[in-house]
mmCIF file of C-alpha atoms in Angstrom:
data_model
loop_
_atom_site.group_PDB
_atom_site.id
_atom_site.type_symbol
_atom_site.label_atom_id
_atom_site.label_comp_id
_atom_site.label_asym_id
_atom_site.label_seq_id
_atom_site.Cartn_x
_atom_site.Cartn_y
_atom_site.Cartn_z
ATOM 1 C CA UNK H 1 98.291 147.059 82.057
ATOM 2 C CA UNK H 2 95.520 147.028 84.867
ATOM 3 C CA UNK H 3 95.125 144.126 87.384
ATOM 4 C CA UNK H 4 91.874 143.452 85.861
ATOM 5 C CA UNK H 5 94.039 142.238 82.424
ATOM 6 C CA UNK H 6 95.874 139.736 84.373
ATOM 7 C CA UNK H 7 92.621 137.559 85.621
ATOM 8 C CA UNK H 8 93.022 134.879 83.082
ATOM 9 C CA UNK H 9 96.930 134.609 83.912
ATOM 10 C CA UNK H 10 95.448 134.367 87.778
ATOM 11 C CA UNK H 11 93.353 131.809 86.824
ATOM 12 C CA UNK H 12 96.206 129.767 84.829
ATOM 13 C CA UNK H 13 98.278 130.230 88.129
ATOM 14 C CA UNK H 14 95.493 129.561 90.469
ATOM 15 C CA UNK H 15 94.868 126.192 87.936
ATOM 16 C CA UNK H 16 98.865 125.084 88.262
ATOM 17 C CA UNK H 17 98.986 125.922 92.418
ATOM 18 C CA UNK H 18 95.883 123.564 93.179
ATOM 19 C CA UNK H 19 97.096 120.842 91.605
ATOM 20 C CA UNK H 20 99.167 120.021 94.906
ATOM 21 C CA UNK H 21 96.679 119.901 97.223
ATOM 22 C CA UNK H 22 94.462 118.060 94.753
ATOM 23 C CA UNK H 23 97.404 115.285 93.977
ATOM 24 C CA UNK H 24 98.118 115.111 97.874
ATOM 25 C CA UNK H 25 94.381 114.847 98.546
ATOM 26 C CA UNK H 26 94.093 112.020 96.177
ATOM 27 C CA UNK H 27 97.686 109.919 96.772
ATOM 28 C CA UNK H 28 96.469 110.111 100.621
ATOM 29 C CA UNK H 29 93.121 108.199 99.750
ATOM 30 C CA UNK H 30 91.013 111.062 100.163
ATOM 31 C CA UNK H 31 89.268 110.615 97.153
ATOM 32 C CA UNK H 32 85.418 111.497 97.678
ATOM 33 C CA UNK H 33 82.887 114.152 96.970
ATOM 34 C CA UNK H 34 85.015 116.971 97.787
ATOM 35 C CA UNK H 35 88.386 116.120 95.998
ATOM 36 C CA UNK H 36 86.042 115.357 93.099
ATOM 37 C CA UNK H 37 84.528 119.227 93.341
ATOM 38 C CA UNK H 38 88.466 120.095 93.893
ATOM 39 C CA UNK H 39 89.507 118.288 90.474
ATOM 40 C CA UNK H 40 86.138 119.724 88.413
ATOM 41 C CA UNK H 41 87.252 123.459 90.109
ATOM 42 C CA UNK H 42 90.388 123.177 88.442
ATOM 43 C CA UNK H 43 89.516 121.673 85.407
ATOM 44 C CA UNK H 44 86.561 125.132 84.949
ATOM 45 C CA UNK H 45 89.485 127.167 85.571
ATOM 46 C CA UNK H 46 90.861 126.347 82.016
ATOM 47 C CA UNK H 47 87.823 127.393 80.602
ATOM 48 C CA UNK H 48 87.358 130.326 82.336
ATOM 49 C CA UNK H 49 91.248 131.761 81.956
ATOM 50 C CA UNK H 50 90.646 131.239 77.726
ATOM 51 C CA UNK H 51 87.101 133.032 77.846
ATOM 52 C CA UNK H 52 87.748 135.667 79.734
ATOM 53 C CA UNK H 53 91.412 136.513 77.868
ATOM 54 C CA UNK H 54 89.193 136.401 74.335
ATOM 55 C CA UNK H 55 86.348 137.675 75.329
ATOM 56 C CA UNK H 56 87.971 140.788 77.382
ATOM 57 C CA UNK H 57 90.876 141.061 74.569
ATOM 58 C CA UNK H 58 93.544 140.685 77.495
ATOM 59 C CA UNK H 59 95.754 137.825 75.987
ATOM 60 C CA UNK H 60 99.193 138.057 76.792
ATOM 61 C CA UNK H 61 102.536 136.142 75.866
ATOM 62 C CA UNK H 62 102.808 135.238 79.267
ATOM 63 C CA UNK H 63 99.136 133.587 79.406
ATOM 64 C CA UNK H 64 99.810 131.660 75.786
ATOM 65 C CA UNK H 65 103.116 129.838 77.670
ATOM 66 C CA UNK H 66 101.620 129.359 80.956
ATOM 67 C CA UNK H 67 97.802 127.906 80.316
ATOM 68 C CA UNK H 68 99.284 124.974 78.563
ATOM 69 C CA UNK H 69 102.168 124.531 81.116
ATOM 70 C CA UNK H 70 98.984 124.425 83.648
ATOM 71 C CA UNK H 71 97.185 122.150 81.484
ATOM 72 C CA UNK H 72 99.750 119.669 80.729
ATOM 73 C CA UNK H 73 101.288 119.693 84.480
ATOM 74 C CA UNK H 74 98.154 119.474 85.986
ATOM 75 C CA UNK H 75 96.811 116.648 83.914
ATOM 76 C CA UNK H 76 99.813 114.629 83.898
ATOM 77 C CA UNK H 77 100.224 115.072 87.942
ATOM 78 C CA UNK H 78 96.476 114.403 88.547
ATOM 79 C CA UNK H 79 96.429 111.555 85.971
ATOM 80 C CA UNK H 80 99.978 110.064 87.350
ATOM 81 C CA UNK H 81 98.046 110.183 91.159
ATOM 82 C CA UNK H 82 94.707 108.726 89.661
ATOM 83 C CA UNK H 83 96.698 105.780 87.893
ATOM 84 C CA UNK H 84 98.856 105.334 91.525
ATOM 85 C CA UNK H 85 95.823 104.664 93.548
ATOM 86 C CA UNK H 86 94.415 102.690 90.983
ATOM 87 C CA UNK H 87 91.304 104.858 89.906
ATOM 88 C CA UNK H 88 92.390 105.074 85.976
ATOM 89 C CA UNK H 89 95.002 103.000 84.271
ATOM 90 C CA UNK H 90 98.384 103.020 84.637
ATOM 91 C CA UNK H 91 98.804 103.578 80.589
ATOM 92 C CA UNK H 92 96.520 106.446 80.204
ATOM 93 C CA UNK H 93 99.191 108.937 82.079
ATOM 94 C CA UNK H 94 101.893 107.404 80.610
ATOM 95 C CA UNK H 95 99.981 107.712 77.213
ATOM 96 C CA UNK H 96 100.015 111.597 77.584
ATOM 97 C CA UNK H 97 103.545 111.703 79.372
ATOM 98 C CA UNK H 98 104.917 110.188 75.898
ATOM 99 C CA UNK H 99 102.292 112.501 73.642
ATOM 100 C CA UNK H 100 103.498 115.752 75.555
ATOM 101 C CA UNK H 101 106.810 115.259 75.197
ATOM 102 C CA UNK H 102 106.981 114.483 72.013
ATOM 103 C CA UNK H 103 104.576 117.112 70.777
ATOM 104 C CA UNK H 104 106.678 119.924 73.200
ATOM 105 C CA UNK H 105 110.075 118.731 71.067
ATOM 106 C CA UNK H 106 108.322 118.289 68.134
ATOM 107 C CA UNK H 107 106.497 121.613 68.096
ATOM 108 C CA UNK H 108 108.380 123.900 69.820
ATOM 109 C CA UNK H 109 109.390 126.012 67.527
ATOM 110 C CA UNK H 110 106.177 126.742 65.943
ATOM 111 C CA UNK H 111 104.524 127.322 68.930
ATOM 112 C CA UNK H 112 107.028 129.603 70.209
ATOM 113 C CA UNK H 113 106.370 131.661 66.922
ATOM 114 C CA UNK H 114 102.551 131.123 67.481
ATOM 115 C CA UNK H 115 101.775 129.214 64.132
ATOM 116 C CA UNK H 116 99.999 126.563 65.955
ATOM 117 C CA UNK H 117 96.542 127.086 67.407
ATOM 118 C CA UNK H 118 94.375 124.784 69.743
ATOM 119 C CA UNK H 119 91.974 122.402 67.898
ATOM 120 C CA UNK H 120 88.182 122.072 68.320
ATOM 121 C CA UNK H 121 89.693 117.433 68.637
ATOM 122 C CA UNK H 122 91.780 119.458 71.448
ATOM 123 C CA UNK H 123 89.121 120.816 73.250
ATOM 124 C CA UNK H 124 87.103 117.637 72.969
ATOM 125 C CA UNK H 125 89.831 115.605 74.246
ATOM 126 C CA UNK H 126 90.738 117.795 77.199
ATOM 127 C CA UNK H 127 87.119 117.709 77.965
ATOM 128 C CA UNK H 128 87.087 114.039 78.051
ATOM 129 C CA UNK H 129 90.019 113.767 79.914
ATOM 130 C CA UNK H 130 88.760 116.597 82.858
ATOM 131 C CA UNK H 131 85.275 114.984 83.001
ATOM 132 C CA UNK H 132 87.222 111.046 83.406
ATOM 133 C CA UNK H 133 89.722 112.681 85.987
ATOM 134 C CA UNK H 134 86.492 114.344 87.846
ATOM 135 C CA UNK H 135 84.514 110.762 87.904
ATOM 136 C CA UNK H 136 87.988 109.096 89.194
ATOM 137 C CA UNK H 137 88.529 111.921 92.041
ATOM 138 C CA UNK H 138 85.461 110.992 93.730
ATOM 139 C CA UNK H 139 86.835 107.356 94.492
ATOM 140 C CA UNK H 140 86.625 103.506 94.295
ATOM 141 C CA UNK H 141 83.323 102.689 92.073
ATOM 142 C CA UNK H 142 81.120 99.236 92.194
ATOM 143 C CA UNK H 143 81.520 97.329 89.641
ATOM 144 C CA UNK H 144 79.219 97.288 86.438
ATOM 145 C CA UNK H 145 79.033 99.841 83.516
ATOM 146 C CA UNK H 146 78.929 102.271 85.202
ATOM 147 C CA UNK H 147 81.635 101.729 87.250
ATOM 148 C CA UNK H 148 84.048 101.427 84.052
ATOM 149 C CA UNK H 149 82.713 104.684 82.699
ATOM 150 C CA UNK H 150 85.883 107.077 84.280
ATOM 151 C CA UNK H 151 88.173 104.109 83.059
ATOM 152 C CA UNK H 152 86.975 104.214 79.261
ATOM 153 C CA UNK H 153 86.713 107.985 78.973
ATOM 154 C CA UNK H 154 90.722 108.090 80.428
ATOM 155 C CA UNK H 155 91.352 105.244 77.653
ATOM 156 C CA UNK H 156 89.403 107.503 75.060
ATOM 157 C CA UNK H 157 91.224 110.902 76.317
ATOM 158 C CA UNK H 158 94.363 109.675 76.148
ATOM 159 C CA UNK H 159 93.429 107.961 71.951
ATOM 160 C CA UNK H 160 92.404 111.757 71.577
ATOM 161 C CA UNK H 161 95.381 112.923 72.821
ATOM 162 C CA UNK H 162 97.867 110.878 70.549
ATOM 163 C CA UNK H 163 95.477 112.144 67.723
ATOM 164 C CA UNK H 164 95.991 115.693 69.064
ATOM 165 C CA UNK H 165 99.413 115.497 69.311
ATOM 166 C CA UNK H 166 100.158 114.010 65.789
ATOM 167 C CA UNK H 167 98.081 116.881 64.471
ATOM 168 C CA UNK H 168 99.792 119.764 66.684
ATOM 169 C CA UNK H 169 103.008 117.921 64.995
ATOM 170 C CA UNK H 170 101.913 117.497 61.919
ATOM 171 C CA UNK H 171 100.808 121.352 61.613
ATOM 172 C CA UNK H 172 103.809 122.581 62.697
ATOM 173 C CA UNK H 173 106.066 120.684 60.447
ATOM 174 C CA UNK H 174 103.823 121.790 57.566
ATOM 175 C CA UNK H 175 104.528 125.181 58.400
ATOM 176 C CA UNK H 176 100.908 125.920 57.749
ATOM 177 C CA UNK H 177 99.468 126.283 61.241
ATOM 178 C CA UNK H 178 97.830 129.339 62.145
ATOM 179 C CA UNK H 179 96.835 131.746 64.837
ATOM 180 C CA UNK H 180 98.549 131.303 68.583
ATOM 181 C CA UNK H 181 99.107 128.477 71.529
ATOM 182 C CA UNK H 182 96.083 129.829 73.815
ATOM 183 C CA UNK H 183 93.387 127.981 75.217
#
């Protein structure tokens, strides 16, 4: 298998590394422009890992267990930081902390067979949840609507994600699910 096969695992790995700067960046009140870029970086990098391994045909069992490791690490750590410093709530992190764990012990076994596939309400949520955890990287807002808007899309990404989660569950305990864990 050439180097070139391995990009989206790079990315994934790239994705999972970053997530320590980003959380020290953030738990030393360096929130700002810049750890916001940081955060929105690694949240692209999910997107770009899953096109690139469909589009180029270079999925791999390695890439299907490690982008969701990334995803779910990263998230959680970023979210746990966020919710420390007081940019999201406290219960959005431990909202997906509860789902993930749950869905991993739930699930595993169907997963590890590949009978459970990512949904399009997956997608959405983990696009809600990147875009809340971008807003809430780039610091302390004013208050007003605005200001509540990376607060309310946490609350909403973390509803999504219970709703994900029962459905991953759900699927896999119907025995029904199809196609493989990838992103």
């Amino acid at each position: 298998m050439r180097v070139t096969h391995q990009l989206p695992n790079i990315f994934t790995a790239v994705r999972l590394a970053a997530t320590v700067p980003l959380v020290r960046h953030i738990r030393g009140g360096r929130t700002g422009l810049a750890t916001s870029v940081g955060v929105a970086l690694w949240a692209a990098t999910d997107w770009v890992d899953g096109a690139l391994a469909r589009r180029m045909h270079w999925e791999s069992k390695v890439g299907q267990a490690l982008d969701p490791l990334a995803d779910r690490a990263g998230i959680s750590a970023i979210a746990w930081t966020l919710a420390s410093v007081g940019e999201i709530p406290r219960r959005v992190p431990i909202t997906v902390l509860v789902v993930d764990v749950a869905t991993a012990l739930l699930t595993s076994k169907a997963a590890y067979r590949g009978h459970l596939s990512v949904s399009y309400l997956g997608k959405v949520r983990s696009a809600i949840l990147f875009v809340a955890l971008v807003m809430a990287a780039s610091g302390p807002r004013k208050r007003g609507r605005l200001g509540r808007l990376p607060h309310a899309l946490a609350e909403l990404g973390a509803v999504l994600h219970v709703a994900v989660g029962v459905g991953y569950i759900r699927t896999a305990h119907k025995g029904d699910g199809r196609g493989h864990w990838t992103h």
